[in-house]
Each structure stands twice: as C-alpha cells, then as structure tokens.
PDB file of C-alpha atoms and ligand atoms in Angstrom:
ATOM      1  CA  UNK A   1       4.587  24.333  -5.070  1.00 50.00           C
ATOM      2  CA  UNK A   2       5.836  21.787  -7.401  1.00 56.00           C
ATOM      3  CA  UNK A   3       5.775  18.140  -6.218  1.00 53.00           C
ATOM      4  CA  UNK A   4       7.401  16.869  -9.449  1.00 65.00           C
ATOM      5  CA  UNK A   5      10.327  14.656  -8.728  1.00 74.00           C
ATOM      6  CA  UNK A   6       9.667  14.620  -5.374  1.00 85.00           C
ATOM      7  CA  UNK A   7      10.107  10.984  -3.927  1.00 92.00           C
ATOM      8  CA  UNK A   8      10.593   9.139  -0.594  1.00 95.00           C
ATOM      9  CA  UNK A   9      12.442   6.205   0.369  1.00 97.00           C
ATOM     10  CA  UNK A  10      11.046   3.416   2.669  1.00 98.00           C
ATOM     11  CA  UNK A  11      13.184   0.706   4.083  1.00 98.00           C
ATOM     12  CA  UNK A  12      11.924  -2.336   5.731  1.00 98.00           C
ATOM     13  CA  UNK A  13      13.532  -3.226   9.171  1.00 98.00           C
ATOM     14  CA  UNK A  14      11.343  -6.411   9.750  1.00 97.00           C
ATOM     15  CA  UNK A  15       9.463  -8.838   7.356  1.00 96.00           C
ATOM     16  CA  UNK A  16       5.966  -7.886   6.638  1.00 94.00           C
ATOM     17  CA  UNK A  17       6.046  -4.056   6.650  1.00 96.00           C
ATOM     18  CA  UNK A  18       3.119  -2.463   4.939  1.00 95.00           C
ATOM     19  CA  UNK A  19       3.177   0.576   2.732  1.00 96.00           C
ATOM     20  CA  UNK A  20      -0.633   1.474   2.065  1.00 95.00           C
ATOM     21  CA  UNK A  21      -1.610   4.426  -0.480  1.00 94.00           C
ATOM     22  CA  UNK A  22      -4.441   6.445   0.192  1.00 94.00           C
ATOM     23  CA  UNK A  23      -6.464   8.111  -2.587  1.00 93.00           C
ATOM     24  CA  UNK A  24      -6.234  11.866  -3.465  1.00 92.00           C
ATOM     25  CA  UNK A  25      -9.690  13.615  -3.523  1.00 89.00           C
ATOM     26  CA  UNK A  26     -12.745  13.994  -1.471  1.00 87.00           C
ATOM     27  CA  UNK A  27     -13.072  10.471  -0.231  1.00 85.00           C
ATOM     28  CA  UNK A  28     -10.042   8.924   1.189  1.00 88.00           C
ATOM     29  CA  UNK A  29      -9.639   5.098   0.540  1.00 91.00           C
ATOM     30  CA  UNK A  30      -6.799   2.549   0.505  1.00 93.00           C
ATOM     31  CA  UNK A  31      -6.329   2.069  -3.244  1.00 91.00           C
ATOM     32  CA  UNK A  32      -3.021  -0.012  -2.989  1.00 93.00           C
ATOM     33  CA  UNK A  33      -0.790  -1.675  -0.684  1.00 95.00           C
ATOM     34  CA  UNK A  34       2.687  -3.099  -0.615  1.00 95.00           C
ATOM     35  CA  UNK A  35       4.400  -5.552   1.519  1.00 95.00           C
ATOM     36  CA  UNK A  36       8.217  -5.382   1.982  1.00 96.00           C
ATOM     37  CA  UNK A  37      10.370  -7.992   3.817  1.00 95.00           C
ATOM     38  CA  UNK A  38      13.350  -6.985   5.910  1.00 97.00           C
ATOM     39  CA  UNK A  39      15.943  -5.121   3.938  1.00 98.00           C
ATOM     40  CA  UNK A  40      13.511  -4.374   1.059  1.00 97.00           C
ATOM     41  CA  UNK A  41      13.668  -0.793  -0.290  1.00 98.00           C
ATOM     42  CA  UNK A  42      10.713   1.156  -1.846  1.00 97.00           C
ATOM     43  CA  UNK A  43      11.190   4.370  -3.502  1.00 96.00           C
ATOM     44  CA  UNK A  44       7.892   6.121  -4.110  1.00 95.00           C
ATOM     45  CA  UNK A  45       6.309   9.417  -5.415  1.00 93.00           C
ATOM     46  CA  UNK A  46       3.144  11.079  -4.518  1.00 92.00           C
ATOM     47  CA  UNK A  47       0.911  11.075  -7.684  1.00 90.00           C
ATOM     48  CA  UNK A  48      -2.228  12.102  -8.994  1.00 91.00           C
ATOM     49  CA  UNK A  49      -3.833   9.040  -7.510  1.00 90.00           C
ATOM     50  CA  UNK A  50      -1.999   8.973  -3.985  1.00 91.00           C
ATOM     51  CA  UNK A  51      -1.807  11.831  -1.854  1.00 92.00           C
ATOM     52  CA  UNK A  52      -0.762  10.035   1.224  1.00 93.00           C
ATOM     53  CA  UNK A  53       1.107   6.939   2.458  1.00 94.00           C
ATOM     54  CA  UNK A  54       0.667   4.752   5.534  1.00 95.00           C
ATOM     55  CA  UNK A  55       3.450   2.927   6.976  1.00 96.00           C
ATOM     56  CA  UNK A  56       3.130  -0.131   9.242  1.00 95.00           C
ATOM     57  CA  UNK A  57       5.859  -1.977  10.804  1.00 96.00           C
ATOM     58  CA  UNK A  58       9.273  -1.376  11.702  1.00 98.00           C
ATOM     59  CA  UNK A  59      10.891   0.926   8.932  1.00 98.00           C
ATOM     60  CA  UNK A  60      12.874   3.724   8.158  1.00 98.00           C
ATOM     61  CA  UNK A  61      11.417   6.245   6.077  1.00 97.00           C
ATOM     62  CA  UNK A  62      13.274   9.319   4.284  1.00 97.00           C
ATOM     63  CA  UNK A  63      11.855  12.424   2.828  1.00 94.00           C
ATOM     64  CA  UNK A  64      13.004  15.689   1.819  1.00 93.00           C
ATOM     65  CA  UNK A  65      12.113  16.737   5.450  1.00 93.00           C
ATOM     66  CA  UNK A  66      14.462  14.337   7.077  1.00 95.00           C
ATOM     67  CA  UNK A  67      14.495  10.656   8.205  1.00 96.00           C
ATOM     68  CA  UNK A  68      12.006   8.893  10.604  1.00 96.00           C
ATOM     69  CA  UNK A  69      12.114   5.510  12.042  1.00 96.00           C
ATOM     70  CA  UNK A  70       8.748   3.953  12.793  1.00 95.00           C
ATOM     71  CA  UNK A  71       9.900   2.097  15.961  1.00 91.00           C
ATOM     72  CA  UNK A  72      11.372   5.260  17.786  1.00 86.00           C
ATOM     73  CA  UNK A  73       9.460   7.971  19.557  1.00 79.00           C
TER      74      UNK A  73
ATOM     75  CA  UNK B   1       9.144 -18.759  -6.412  1.00 73.00           C
ATOM     76  CA  UNK B   2       6.438 -18.970  -3.941  1.00 87.00           C
ATOM     77  CA  UNK B   3       4.011 -16.329  -3.606  1.00 90.00           C
ATOM     78  CA  UNK B   4       2.192 -15.970  -0.113  1.00 89.00           C
ATOM     79  CA  UNK B   5      -1.466 -14.683   0.334  1.00 90.00           C
ATOM     80  CA  UNK B   6       0.150 -11.651   2.028  1.00 88.00           C
ATOM     81  CA  UNK B   7       2.029 -10.890  -1.031  1.00 92.00           C
ATOM     82  CA  UNK B   8      -0.987 -10.484  -3.108  1.00 95.00           C
ATOM     83  CA  UNK B   9      -3.107  -8.548  -0.542  1.00 95.00           C
ATOM     84  CA  UNK B  10      -3.058  -7.401   3.033  1.00 94.00           C
ATOM     85  CA  UNK B  11      -6.047  -6.976   5.526  1.00 94.00           C
ATOM     86  CA  UNK B  12      -7.471  -3.606   5.738  1.00 95.00           C
ATOM     87  CA  UNK B  13      -6.199  -2.016   8.755  1.00 93.00           C
ATOM     88  CA  UNK B  14      -9.289  -0.001   9.429  1.00 93.00           C
ATOM     89  CA  UNK B  15     -11.858  -2.840   9.615  1.00 95.00           C
ATOM     90  CA  UNK B  16      -9.282  -5.533  10.239  1.00 95.00           C
ATOM     91  CA  UNK B  17     -10.788  -7.232   7.400  1.00 95.00           C
ATOM     92  CA  UNK B  18     -14.387  -7.263   8.602  1.00 96.00           C
ATOM     93  CA  UNK B  19     -15.707  -5.254   5.769  1.00 96.00           C
ATOM     94  CA  UNK B  20     -18.011  -3.152   7.854  1.00 95.00           C
ATOM     95  CA  UNK B  21     -17.448  -0.684  10.519  1.00 93.00           C
ATOM     96  CA  UNK B  22     -20.727  -0.313  12.838  1.00 93.00           C
ATOM     97  CA  UNK B  23     -22.843  -1.883  10.153  1.00 92.00           C
ATOM     98  CA  UNK B  24     -21.604   0.341   7.751  1.00 94.00           C
ATOM     99  CA  UNK B  25     -19.294  -0.361   4.438  1.00 95.00           C
ATOM    100  CA  UNK B  26     -15.811   0.351   5.362  1.00 95.00           C
ATOM    101  CA  UNK B  27     -14.768   3.515   3.602  1.00 92.00           C
ATOM    102  CA  UNK B  28     -11.100   2.580   3.680  1.00 93.00           C
ATOM    103  CA  UNK B  29     -11.152  -0.599   1.524  1.00 94.00           C
ATOM    104  CA  UNK B  30     -14.700  -0.047  -0.046  1.00 93.00           C
ATOM    105  CA  UNK B  31     -15.895  -2.982   1.986  1.00 95.00           C
ATOM    106  CA  UNK B  32     -13.544  -5.498   0.322  1.00 95.00           C
ATOM    107  CA  UNK B  33     -11.820  -6.204   3.666  1.00 96.00           C
ATOM    108  CA  UNK B  34      -8.485  -6.240   1.877  1.00 96.00           C
ATOM    109  CA  UNK B  35      -6.070  -3.965  -0.021  1.00 95.00           C
ATOM    110  CA  UNK B  36      -4.185  -5.617  -3.106  1.00 96.00           C
ATOM    111  CA  UNK B  37      -0.413  -5.050  -3.510  1.00 95.00           C
ATOM    112  CA  UNK B  38       1.082  -4.513  -6.964  1.00 94.00           C
ATOM    113  CA  UNK B  39       1.956  -8.114  -7.201  1.00 94.00           C
ATOM    114  CA  UNK B  40      -1.875  -8.976  -6.694  1.00 95.00           C
ATOM    115  CA  UNK B  41      -2.822  -6.655  -9.144  1.00 94.00           C
ATOM    116  CA  UNK B  42      -0.390  -7.709 -11.788  1.00 95.00           C
ATOM    117  CA  UNK B  43      -1.770 -11.455 -11.076  1.00 95.00           C
ATOM    118  CA  UNK B  44      -5.382 -10.257 -11.098  1.00 95.00           C
ATOM    119  CA  UNK B  45      -4.940  -8.186 -14.526  1.00 94.00           C
ATOM    120  CA  UNK B  46      -3.037 -11.166 -16.055  1.00 95.00           C
ATOM    121  CA  UNK B  47      -5.739 -13.798 -14.997  1.00 95.00           C
ATOM    122  CA  UNK B  48      -8.478 -11.419 -16.444  1.00 95.00           C
ATOM    123  CA  UNK B  49      -6.755 -10.746 -19.621  1.00 94.00           C
ATOM    124  CA  UNK B  50      -6.163 -14.446 -20.434  1.00 95.00           C
ATOM    125  CA  UNK B  51      -9.479 -15.865 -18.934  1.00 94.00           C
ATOM    126  CA  UNK B  52     -11.460 -13.529 -21.197  1.00 79.00           C
ATOM    127  CA  UNK B  53     -10.054 -15.274 -24.143  1.00 70.00           C
TER     128      UNK B  53
HETATM  129 ZN1   ZN C   1     -11.789  -1.984   5.623  1.00 77.61          ZN
END
C-alpha cells in the first residue's frame, strides 16, 4: 500500500490544541509537538519519521477514512 | 510578536513533565519532560548555529 501523498487535516476548535508526532520504529517516542490555537489548521503526512499522531484538545480531524471530532462520542 | 513557552515546547503527556515513570526514564519524551514544537526547534537550531560562531 502506498502512503505517498496521503495527508490529513487537523483544525483546532479551541486554543492550545496539541498535535504530537510519534516515532516510527521499534521504540515509540514523541519526537515532535505542535500547538494550534483556535481556527488554526495543520495539514500533515505520515513520513519515515512519524508513524502515529496524537491529538489533544478540541479539534476536527479529516482523513481519507472520514472526519472525526475529538469532543464528540 | 510574542512567543509563549507553550509555543516552543509542551509538557510530555505521558509523564506529565516528571521525566520519570516509577523511577524509570520516561520513554515517550526520552526523559526530557517536554516535547519541542517546530517553532521551538527552529529557535533552538538558530541559536545553536549562531552561538557556535
Ligand atoms: Zn515524558
């Protein structure tokens, strides 16, 4: 499966949303974080360094699988 | 432009900034207690580059 050009979008719905990138490989660490304030948008890809992403705070995330809001069940 | 601390780094959500979990170094942040943002990385690399000269 090619992951090339695949990206996802995160839009912050409050100040101080954190997007945290986790390392690819045998040990999983946080190698990077990003702070988004309300209304800010981040467009990101999974890369050779990042295999997972954690989002904290109220945000809407769009992927090719659909849209998900962190504040809704 | 004002840069706040949380624009540069955030507290590690695994160890809550404690650096250790049950006396072991936190794996998530490699014991740093914080994770740098890209703005933090940019500033750090800029400072390093110019301080070395
Ligand atoms: Zn930690």
